[in-house]
Amino acid sequence: MSGSSSPWSPSPFCRTWASPWPRGWPLSLLLTALAGAGSAYTLGLDQWLVRAVPEELRGRAMTLLTAGLMTVQGVGMALAGVAAEFAGVTAAVTGAGVLGAVCCAALAWEARRARGTEGRDGADRHMTDG
């Protein structure tokens, strides 16, 4: 049968057998899972917000937090696209990674500083409130 377009037929453009899966798909899948796991930072962020906001305002505060995160993420993607147009994709991705690492380090430093002034879990404050 000539002209067959089976994914397992030899590709005219390379000397290897064509596959229905790209060669890099396992690495892509792993990196996608890792990136998804990276979004777990919102769990800690939610916890801080719940502790800091009075109970009657928590629903509004969580709505504002969620809307703000979505907005900032969208703006970040738009800015990354602009950066990629002017500086190239490699520079834009590298810059985003460096900026993200710096932001995470700054937030971790602030969290440790705040934890040091409050006590390990805030129990010292609650014990004296009576």
XYZ file of N, CA and C in Angstrom:
390
model
N 0.845 -1.167 0.000
C 0.000 0.000 0.000
C 0.894 1.235 0.000
N 0.983 1.907 -1.089
C 1.858 3.072 -1.169
C 1.123 4.299 -0.669
N 1.883 5.250 -0.152
C 1.299 6.489 0.347
C 0.662 6.357 1.713
N 0.950 5.273 2.439
C 0.389 5.062 3.764
C 0.942 6.113 4.720
N 0.108 6.620 5.593
C 0.561 7.635 6.554
C 0.498 7.104 7.968
N 0.785 5.844 8.150
C 0.806 5.247 9.478
C 1.918 5.891 10.298
N 1.672 6.118 11.591
C 2.722 6.716 12.424
C 3.939 5.812 12.562
N 3.805 4.546 12.261
C 4.926 3.617 12.404
C 5.692 3.416 11.100
N 5.287 4.090 10.052
C 6.012 3.954 8.786
C 7.263 4.828 8.825
N 8.281 4.473 8.036
C 9.495 5.284 8.050
C 9.198 6.701 7.581
N 9.764 7.651 8.271
C 9.579 9.044 7.905
C 10.502 9.393 6.744
N 10.009 10.116 5.752
C 10.887 10.498 4.641
C 11.894 11.571 5.044
N 11.707 12.202 6.201
C 12.587 13.301 6.607
C 13.681 12.888 7.567
N 13.610 11.698 8.101
C 14.675 11.245 8.986
C 14.876 9.750 8.781
N 15.969 9.224 9.282
C 16.295 7.826 9.054
C 15.772 6.907 10.148
N 15.068 7.455 11.122
C 14.528 6.628 12.206
C 13.044 6.400 11.975
N 12.478 5.493 12.705
C 11.047 5.224 12.600
C 10.286 6.332 13.305
N 9.216 6.776 12.716
C 8.378 7.801 13.328
C 7.602 7.164 14.482
N 7.326 7.919 15.483
C 6.596 7.438 16.649
C 5.412 8.361 16.896
N 4.309 7.839 17.419
C 3.182 8.724 17.729
C 3.483 9.642 18.917
N 4.527 9.364 19.690
C 4.903 10.189 20.840
C 6.219 10.893 20.546
N 6.312 12.182 20.821
C 7.599 12.870 20.665
C 8.628 12.280 21.628
N 9.878 12.367 21.268
C 10.922 11.765 22.104
C 11.024 12.401 23.477
N 10.746 13.661 23.592
C 10.912 14.334 24.876
C 9.688 14.324 25.765
N 8.667 13.526 25.443
C 7.442 13.600 26.230
C 7.598 13.163 27.676
N 8.436 12.178 28.027
C 8.552 11.847 29.461
C 9.128 13.014 30.271
N 10.130 13.683 29.724
C 10.706 14.833 30.427
C 9.683 15.961 30.516
N 8.955 16.193 29.436
C 7.921 17.233 29.456
C 6.859 16.924 30.499
N 6.454 15.683 30.590
C 5.453 15.274 31.570
C 5.967 15.482 32.993
N 7.202 15.107 33.234
C 7.810 15.290 34.550
C 7.896 16.768 34.921
N 8.341 17.603 33.991
C 8.458 19.032 34.272
C 7.095 19.680 34.472
N 6.089 19.226 33.742
C 4.744 19.750 33.934
C 4.217 19.381 35.323
N 4.451 18.160 35.762
C 4.038 17.743 37.106
C 4.773 18.546 38.177
N 6.052 18.785 37.959
C 6.833 19.582 38.906
C 6.314 21.020 38.978
N 5.990 21.580 37.825
C 5.445 22.939 37.806
C 4.091 22.994 38.515
N 3.270 21.975 38.325
C 1.981 21.928 39.017
C 2.154 21.819 40.520
N 3.127 21.026 40.938
C 3.399 20.898 42.375
C 3.917 22.213 42.945
N 4.559 22.996 42.106
C 5.056 24.298 42.556
C 3.943 25.267 42.920
N 2.749 25.010 42.431
C 1.644 25.902 42.775
C 1.116 25.638 44.181
N 1.674 24.693 44.879
C 1.251 24.390 46.244
C 1.584 25.528 47.214
N 2.366 26.506 46.759
C 2.673 27.636 47.635
C 1.397 28.344 48.073
N 0.332 28.252 47.283
C -0.898 28.942 47.651
C -1.519 28.367 48.920
N -1.203 27.118 49.253
C -1.733 26.541 50.491
C -1.228 27.310 51.702
N 0.050 27.606 51.735
C 0.610 28.392 52.832
C 0.133 29.828 52.809
N -0.015 30.366 51.619
C -0.500 31.731 51.481
C -1.920 31.855 52.012
N -2.759 30.882 51.685
C -4.133 30.875 52.187
C -4.153 30.822 53.713
N -3.271 30.016 54.278
C -3.219 29.865 55.729
C -2.851 31.187 56.400
N -1.878 31.897 55.837
C -1.508 33.201 56.397
C -2.677 34.166 56.338
N -3.370 34.164 55.224
C -4.494 35.080 55.059
C -5.617 34.756 56.039
N -5.930 33.495 56.211
C -6.994 33.095 57.131
C -6.651 33.528 58.553
N -5.410 33.407 58.924
C -5.003 33.827 60.282
C -5.059 35.337 60.463
N -4.787 36.079 59.399
C -4.663 37.530 59.517
C -5.989 38.275 59.373
N -6.999 37.648 58.794
C -8.258 38.343 58.483
C -9.340 37.917 59.474
N -10.139 38.866 59.952
C -11.247 38.508 60.838
C -12.205 37.534 60.145
N -12.818 36.671 60.915
C -13.656 35.597 60.372
C -14.766 36.118 59.456
N -15.372 37.241 59.812
C -16.483 37.752 59.013
C -16.036 38.297 57.653
N -14.751 38.509 57.454
C -14.241 39.031 56.177
C -13.450 38.005 55.368
N -13.365 36.783 55.832
C -12.528 35.782 55.164
C -12.996 35.454 53.753
N -14.275 35.348 53.543
C -14.786 35.048 52.198
C -14.391 36.112 51.204
N -14.560 37.373 51.591
C -14.163 38.481 50.710
C -12.665 38.491 50.476
N -11.920 38.240 51.526
C -10.463 38.261 51.409
C -9.962 37.143 50.493
N -10.537 35.949 50.627
C -10.123 34.835 49.765
C -10.489 35.105 48.306
N -11.656 35.728 48.077
C -12.052 36.089 46.720
C -11.070 37.093 46.135
N -10.699 38.077 46.916
C -9.746 39.080 46.461
C -8.376 38.453 46.189
N -7.958 37.549 47.056
C -6.683 36.859 46.856
C -6.693 36.061 45.554
N -7.749 35.304 45.323
C -7.836 34.476 44.117
C -7.870 35.342 42.855
N -8.677 36.387 42.880
C -8.752 37.277 41.721
C -7.415 37.965 41.483
N -6.764 38.374 42.549
C -5.459 39.017 42.413
C -4.407 38.081 41.840
N -4.384 36.833 42.318
C -3.428 35.862 41.786
C -3.655 35.604 40.305
N -4.918 35.441 39.911
C -5.220 35.202 38.498
C -4.802 36.391 37.642
N -5.066 37.587 38.132
C -4.713 38.792 37.379
C -3.206 38.922 37.234
N -2.489 38.741 38.329
C -1.033 38.872 38.291
C -0.411 37.798 37.406
N -0.947 36.582 37.441
C -0.421 35.523 36.583
C -0.641 35.853 35.112
N -1.806 36.389 34.773
C -2.074 36.784 33.391
C -1.183 37.906 32.936
N -0.990 38.907 33.782
C -0.101 40.015 33.450
C 1.332 39.505 33.293
N 1.720 38.574 34.151
C 3.059 37.991 34.044
C 3.290 37.292 32.720
N 2.288 36.559 32.255
C 2.408 35.878 30.951
C 2.510 36.888 29.813
N 1.714 37.955 29.897
C 1.776 38.993 28.858
C 3.155 39.654 28.845
N 3.674 39.959 30.019
C 5.003 40.571 30.089
C 6.095 39.617 29.625
N 5.923 38.334 29.907
C 6.892 37.346 29.423
C 6.879 37.294 27.898
N 5.705 37.411 27.298
C 5.613 37.440 25.841
C 6.313 38.647 25.256
N 6.126 39.799 25.880
C 6.808 41.018 25.419
C 8.316 40.859 25.574
N 8.749 40.329 26.711
C 10.191 40.124 26.933
C 10.761 39.154 25.908
N 10.017 38.108 25.580
C 10.497 37.136 24.595
C 10.606 37.755 23.206
N 9.706 38.671 22.882
C 9.778 39.346 21.588
C 11.042 40.196 21.469
N 11.427 40.867 22.550
C 12.562 41.781 22.493
C 13.893 41.130 22.855
N 13.883 40.221 23.834
C 15.148 39.654 24.315
C 15.366 38.223 23.853
N 14.338 37.586 23.309
C 14.444 36.186 22.909
C 13.849 35.288 23.974
N 13.443 34.119 23.538
C 12.765 33.187 24.438
C 13.685 32.719 25.557
N 14.908 32.367 25.212
C 15.842 31.864 26.223
C 16.082 32.899 27.313
N 16.316 34.146 26.920
C 16.555 35.205 27.907
C 15.303 35.467 28.740
N 14.129 35.416 28.108
C 12.883 35.668 28.845
C 12.620 34.580 29.879
N 12.816 33.324 29.490
C 12.592 32.219 30.431
C 13.624 32.260 31.553
N 14.879 32.519 31.206
C 15.928 32.618 32.225
C 15.641 33.766 33.182
N 15.260 34.911 32.634
C 14.932 36.062 33.475
C 13.757 35.783 34.388
N 12.736 35.114 33.868
C 11.579 34.772 34.705
C 11.982 33.822 35.826
N 12.854 32.874 35.517
C 13.320 31.943 36.544
C 14.109 32.640 37.634
N 15.003 33.534 37.223
C 15.810 34.282 38.203
C 14.909 35.178 39.044
N 13.994 35.891 38.392
C 13.079 36.763 39.123
C 12.215 35.965 40.096
N 11.723 34.812 39.664
C 10.929 33.957 40.549
C 11.728 33.464 41.741
N 12.984 33.063 41.505
C 13.832 32.589 42.597
C 14.127 33.706 43.595
N 14.371 34.900 43.094
C 14.638 36.047 43.982
C 13.394 36.368 44.809
N 12.228 36.363 44.176
C 10.981 36.631 44.916
C 10.728 35.576 45.982
N 10.943 34.303 45.638
C 10.750 33.228 46.614
C 11.722 33.359 47.780
N 12.973 33.706 47.489
C 13.955 33.879 48.557
C 13.567 35.043 49.466
N 13.095 36.131 48.883
C 12.675 37.283 49.686
C 11.471 36.932 50.558
N 10.517 36.203 50.006
C 9.350 35.802 50.796
C 9.720 34.816 51.898
N 10.627 33.898 51.606
C 11.075 32.947 52.625
C 11.789 33.677 53.753
N 12.611 34.650 53.399
C 13.322 35.432 54.418
C 12.319 36.180 55.293
N 11.324 36.800 54.672
C 10.315 37.541 55.432
C 9.496 36.607 56.314
N 9.154 35.429 55.807
C 8.389 34.473 56.606
C 9.184 34.016 57.823
N 10.465 33.768 57.630
C 11.301 33.373 58.775
C 11.415 34.504 59.782
N 11.553 35.726 59.297
C 11.657 36.877 60.187
C 10.356 37.048 60.969
N 9.226 36.929 60.290
C 7.929 37.081 60.955
C 7.691 35.949 61.939
N 8.090 34.742 61.576
C 7.919 33.597 62.470
C 8.757 33.778 63.731
N 9.939 34.350 63.598
C 10.812 34.569 64.750
C 10.224 35.548 65.740
N 9.472 36.540 65.276
C 8.885 37.518 66.194
C 7.579 37.024 66.800
N 6.928 36.037 66.156
C 5.634 35.562 66.614
C 5.731 34.285 67.431
N 6.816 33.589 67.329
C 6.905 32.277 67.932
C 6.707 31.235 66.852
N 7.012 30.011 67.159
C 6.981 28.967 66.129
C 5.630 28.841 65.445
N 4.549 28.764 66.186
C 3.237 28.616 65.570
C 2.225 29.622 66.111
N 2.700 30.663 66.768
C 1.787 31.651 67.306
C 1.187 31.256 68.635
N 1.586 30.114 69.174
C 0.992 29.619 70.425
C 1.280 30.565 71.588
N 2.446 31.212 71.586
C 2.767 32.119 72.685
C 1.784 33.272 72.749
N 1.327 33.763 71.618
C 0.368 34.856 71.589
C -0.986 34.382 72.122
N -1.413 33.189 71.740
C -2.713 32.680 72.150
C -2.730 32.281 73.626
N -1.598 31.880 74.146
C -1.522 31.472 75.553
C -1.708 32.670 76.479
N -1.287 33.839 76.056
C -1.352 35.000 76.935
C -2.612 35.821 76.730
N -3.388 35.520 75.672
C -4.600 36.312 75.408
C -5.706 36.017 76.412
N -5.684 34.831 77.002
C -6.631 34.443 78.031
C -8.014 34.469 77.607
